[in-house]
Tab-separated table of C-alpha atoms in Angstrom:
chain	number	residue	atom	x	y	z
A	7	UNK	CA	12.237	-0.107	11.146
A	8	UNK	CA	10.421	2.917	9.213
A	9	UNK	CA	7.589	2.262	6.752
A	10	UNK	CA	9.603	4.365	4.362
A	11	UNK	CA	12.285	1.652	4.582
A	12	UNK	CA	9.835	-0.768	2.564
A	13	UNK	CA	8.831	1.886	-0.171
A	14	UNK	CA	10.072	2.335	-3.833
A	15	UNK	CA	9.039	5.140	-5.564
A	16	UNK	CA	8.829	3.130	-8.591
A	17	UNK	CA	5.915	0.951	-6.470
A	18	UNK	CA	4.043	4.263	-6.158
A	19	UNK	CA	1.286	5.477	-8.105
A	20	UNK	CA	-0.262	9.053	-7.507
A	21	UNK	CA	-3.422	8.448	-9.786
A	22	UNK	CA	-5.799	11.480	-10.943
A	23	UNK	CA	-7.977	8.938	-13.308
A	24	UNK	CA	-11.133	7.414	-12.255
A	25	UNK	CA	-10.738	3.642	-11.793
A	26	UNK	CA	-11.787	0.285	-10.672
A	27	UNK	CA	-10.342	-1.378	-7.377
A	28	UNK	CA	-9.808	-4.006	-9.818
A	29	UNK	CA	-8.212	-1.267	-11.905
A	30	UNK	CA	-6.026	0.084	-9.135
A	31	UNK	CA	-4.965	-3.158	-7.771
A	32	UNK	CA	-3.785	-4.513	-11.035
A	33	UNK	CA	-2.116	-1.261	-11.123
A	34	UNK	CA	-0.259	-2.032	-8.036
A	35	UNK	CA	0.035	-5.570	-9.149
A	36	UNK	CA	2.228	-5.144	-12.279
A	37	UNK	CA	4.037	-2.232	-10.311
A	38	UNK	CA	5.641	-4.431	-7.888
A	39	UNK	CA	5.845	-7.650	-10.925
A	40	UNK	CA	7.890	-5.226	-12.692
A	41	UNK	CA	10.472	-4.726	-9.864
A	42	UNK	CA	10.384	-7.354	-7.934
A	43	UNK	CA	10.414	-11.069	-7.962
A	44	UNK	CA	7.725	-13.229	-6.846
A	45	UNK	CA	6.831	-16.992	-7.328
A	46	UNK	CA	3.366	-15.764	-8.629
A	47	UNK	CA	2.913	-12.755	-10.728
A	48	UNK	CA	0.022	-11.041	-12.893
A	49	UNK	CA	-3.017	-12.460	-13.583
A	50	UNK	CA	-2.665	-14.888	-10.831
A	51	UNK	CA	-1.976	-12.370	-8.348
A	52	UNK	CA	-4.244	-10.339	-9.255
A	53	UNK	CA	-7.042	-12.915	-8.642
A	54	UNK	CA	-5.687	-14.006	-5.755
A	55	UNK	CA	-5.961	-10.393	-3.713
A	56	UNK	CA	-9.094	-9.574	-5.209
A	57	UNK	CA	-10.263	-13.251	-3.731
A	58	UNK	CA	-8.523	-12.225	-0.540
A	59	UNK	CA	-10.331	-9.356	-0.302
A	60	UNK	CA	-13.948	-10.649	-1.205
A	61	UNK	CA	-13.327	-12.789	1.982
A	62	UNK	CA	-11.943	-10.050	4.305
A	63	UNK	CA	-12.602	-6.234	3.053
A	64	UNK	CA	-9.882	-4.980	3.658
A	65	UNK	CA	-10.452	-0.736	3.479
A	66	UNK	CA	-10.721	1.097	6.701
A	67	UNK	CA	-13.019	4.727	7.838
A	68	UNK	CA	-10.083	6.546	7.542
A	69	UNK	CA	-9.888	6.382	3.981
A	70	UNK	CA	-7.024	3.587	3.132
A	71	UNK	CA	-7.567	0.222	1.814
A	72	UNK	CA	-4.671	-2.141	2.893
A	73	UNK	CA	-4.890	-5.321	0.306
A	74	UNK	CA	-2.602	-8.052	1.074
A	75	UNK	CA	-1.295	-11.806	0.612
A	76	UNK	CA	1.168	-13.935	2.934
A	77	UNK	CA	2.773	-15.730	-0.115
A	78	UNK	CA	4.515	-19.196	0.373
A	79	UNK	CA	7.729	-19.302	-0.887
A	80	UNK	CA	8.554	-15.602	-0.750
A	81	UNK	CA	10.694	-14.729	1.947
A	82	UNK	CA	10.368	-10.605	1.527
A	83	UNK	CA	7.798	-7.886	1.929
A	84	UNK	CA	7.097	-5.891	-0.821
A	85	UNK	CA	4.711	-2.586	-0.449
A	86	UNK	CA	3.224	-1.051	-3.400
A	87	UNK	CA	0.631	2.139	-2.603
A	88	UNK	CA	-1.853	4.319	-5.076
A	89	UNK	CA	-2.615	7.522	-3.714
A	90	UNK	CA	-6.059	8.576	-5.610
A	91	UNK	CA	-7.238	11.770	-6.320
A	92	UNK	CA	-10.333	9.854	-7.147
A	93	UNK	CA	-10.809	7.901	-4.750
A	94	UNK	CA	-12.417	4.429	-5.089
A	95	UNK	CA	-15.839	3.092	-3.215
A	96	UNK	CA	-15.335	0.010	-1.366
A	97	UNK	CA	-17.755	-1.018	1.010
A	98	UNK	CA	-19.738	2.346	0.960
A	99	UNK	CA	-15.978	3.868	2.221
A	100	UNK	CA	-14.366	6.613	0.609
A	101	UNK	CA	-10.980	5.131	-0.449
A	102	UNK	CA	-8.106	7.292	-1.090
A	103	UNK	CA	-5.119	5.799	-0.378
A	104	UNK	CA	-3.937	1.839	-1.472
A	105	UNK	CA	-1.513	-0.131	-0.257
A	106	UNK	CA	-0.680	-3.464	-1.157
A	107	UNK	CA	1.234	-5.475	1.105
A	108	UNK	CA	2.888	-8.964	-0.226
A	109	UNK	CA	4.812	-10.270	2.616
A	110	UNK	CA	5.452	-14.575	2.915
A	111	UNK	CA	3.107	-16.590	5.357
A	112	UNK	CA	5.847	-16.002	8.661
A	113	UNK	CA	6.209	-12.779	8.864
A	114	UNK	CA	3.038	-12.113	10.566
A	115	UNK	CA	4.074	-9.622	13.166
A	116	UNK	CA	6.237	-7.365	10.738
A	117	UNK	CA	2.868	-7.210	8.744
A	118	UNK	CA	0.928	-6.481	11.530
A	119	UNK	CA	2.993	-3.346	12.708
A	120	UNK	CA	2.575	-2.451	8.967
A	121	UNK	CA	-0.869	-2.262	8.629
A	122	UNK	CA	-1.220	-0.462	12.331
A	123	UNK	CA	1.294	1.687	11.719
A	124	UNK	CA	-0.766	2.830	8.062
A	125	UNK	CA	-3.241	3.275	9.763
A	126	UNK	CA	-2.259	5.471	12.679
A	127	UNK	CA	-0.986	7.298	9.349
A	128	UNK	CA	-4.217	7.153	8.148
A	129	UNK	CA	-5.871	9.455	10.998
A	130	UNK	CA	-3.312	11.908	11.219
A	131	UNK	CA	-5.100	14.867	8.589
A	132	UNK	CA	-1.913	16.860	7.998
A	133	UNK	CA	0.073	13.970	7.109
A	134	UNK	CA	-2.537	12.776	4.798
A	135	UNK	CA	-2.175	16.073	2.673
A	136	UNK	CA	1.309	16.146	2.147
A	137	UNK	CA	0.926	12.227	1.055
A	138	UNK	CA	-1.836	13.169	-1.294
A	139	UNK	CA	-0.207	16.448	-2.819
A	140	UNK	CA	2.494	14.503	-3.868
A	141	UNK	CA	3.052	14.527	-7.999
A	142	UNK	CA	4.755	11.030	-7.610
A	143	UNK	CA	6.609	8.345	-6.083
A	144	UNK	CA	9.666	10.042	-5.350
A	145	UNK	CA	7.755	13.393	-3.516
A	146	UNK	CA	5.775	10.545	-1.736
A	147	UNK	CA	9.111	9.050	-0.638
A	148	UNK	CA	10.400	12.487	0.381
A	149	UNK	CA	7.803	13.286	2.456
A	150	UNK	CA	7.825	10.402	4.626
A	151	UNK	CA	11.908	10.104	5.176
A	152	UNK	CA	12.513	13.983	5.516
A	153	UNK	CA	11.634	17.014	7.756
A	154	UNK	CA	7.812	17.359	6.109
A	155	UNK	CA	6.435	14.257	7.830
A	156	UNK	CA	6.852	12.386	10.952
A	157	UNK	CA	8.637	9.679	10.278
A	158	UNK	CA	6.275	6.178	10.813
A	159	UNK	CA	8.053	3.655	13.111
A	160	UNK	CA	6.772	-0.344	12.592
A	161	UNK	CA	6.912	-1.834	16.203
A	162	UNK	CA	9.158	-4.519	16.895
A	163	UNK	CA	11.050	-4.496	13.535
């Protein structure tokens, strides 16, 4: 299975303001409450992801943050991502790229491959421009299914 294969374009946000993570990632959160259902939404979901990653920061060297929560009772994955023009400070690491993961508590190994596929993503510089001179969702989405972009396998899925 591609990564592009768990994208929306309406779970997409190419953001040029200056924000919070807690900004960002309520962003994200209402994004994918809008479109999706989940047994825990909003507020709640918020708090739990920013508690989830006070215990285990979750933003890497190469310049993505990867929040996530293994939900019980949700038997999906859902992917929401903010590519930032500004990009946030977490843990003294430039942040330009977000994405939020929301997967339930057995698919381990499909979340896995997700987050090491992102970040082989993550290294590779020319791919990283095309994502980032995207205007929105849709452009995003076009660049990772089509001829502009290698397309980003997830093991084992």
């Amino acid at each position: 299975m591609y990564l592009a294969s768990y994208l929306n374009p309406q779970d997409i946000i190419v953001e040029s303001r200056v924000l919070s993570k807690e900004q960002v990632y309520n962003d994200l959160v209402n994004r994918i409450c809008r479109n999706h259902h989940l047994p825990v939404c909003g507020k709640p979901l918020l708090d739990m992801i920013m508690q989830r990653d006070e215990e285990a920061p979750t933003a890497y060297n190469s310049g993505i943050a990867i929040p996530h929560i293994r939900m019980e009772g949700f038997e999906d994955t859902v992917v929401a991502m903010a590519l930032l023009q500004n990009p946030l400070t977490i843990n003294e690491i430039k942040v330009h790229w977000v994405v939020l993961i929301i997967t339930d508590k057995s698919s381990s190994k499909i979340y896995l491959n997700m987050v090491a596929a992102l970040l082989k993503l993550s290294r590779d510089s020319q791919a990283m421009n095309r994502l980032t001179s995207a205007v929105d969702g849709h452009a995003v989405l076009h660049h990772r299914r089509h001829r502009h972009a290698r397309r980003v396998h997830i093991g084992g899925c």
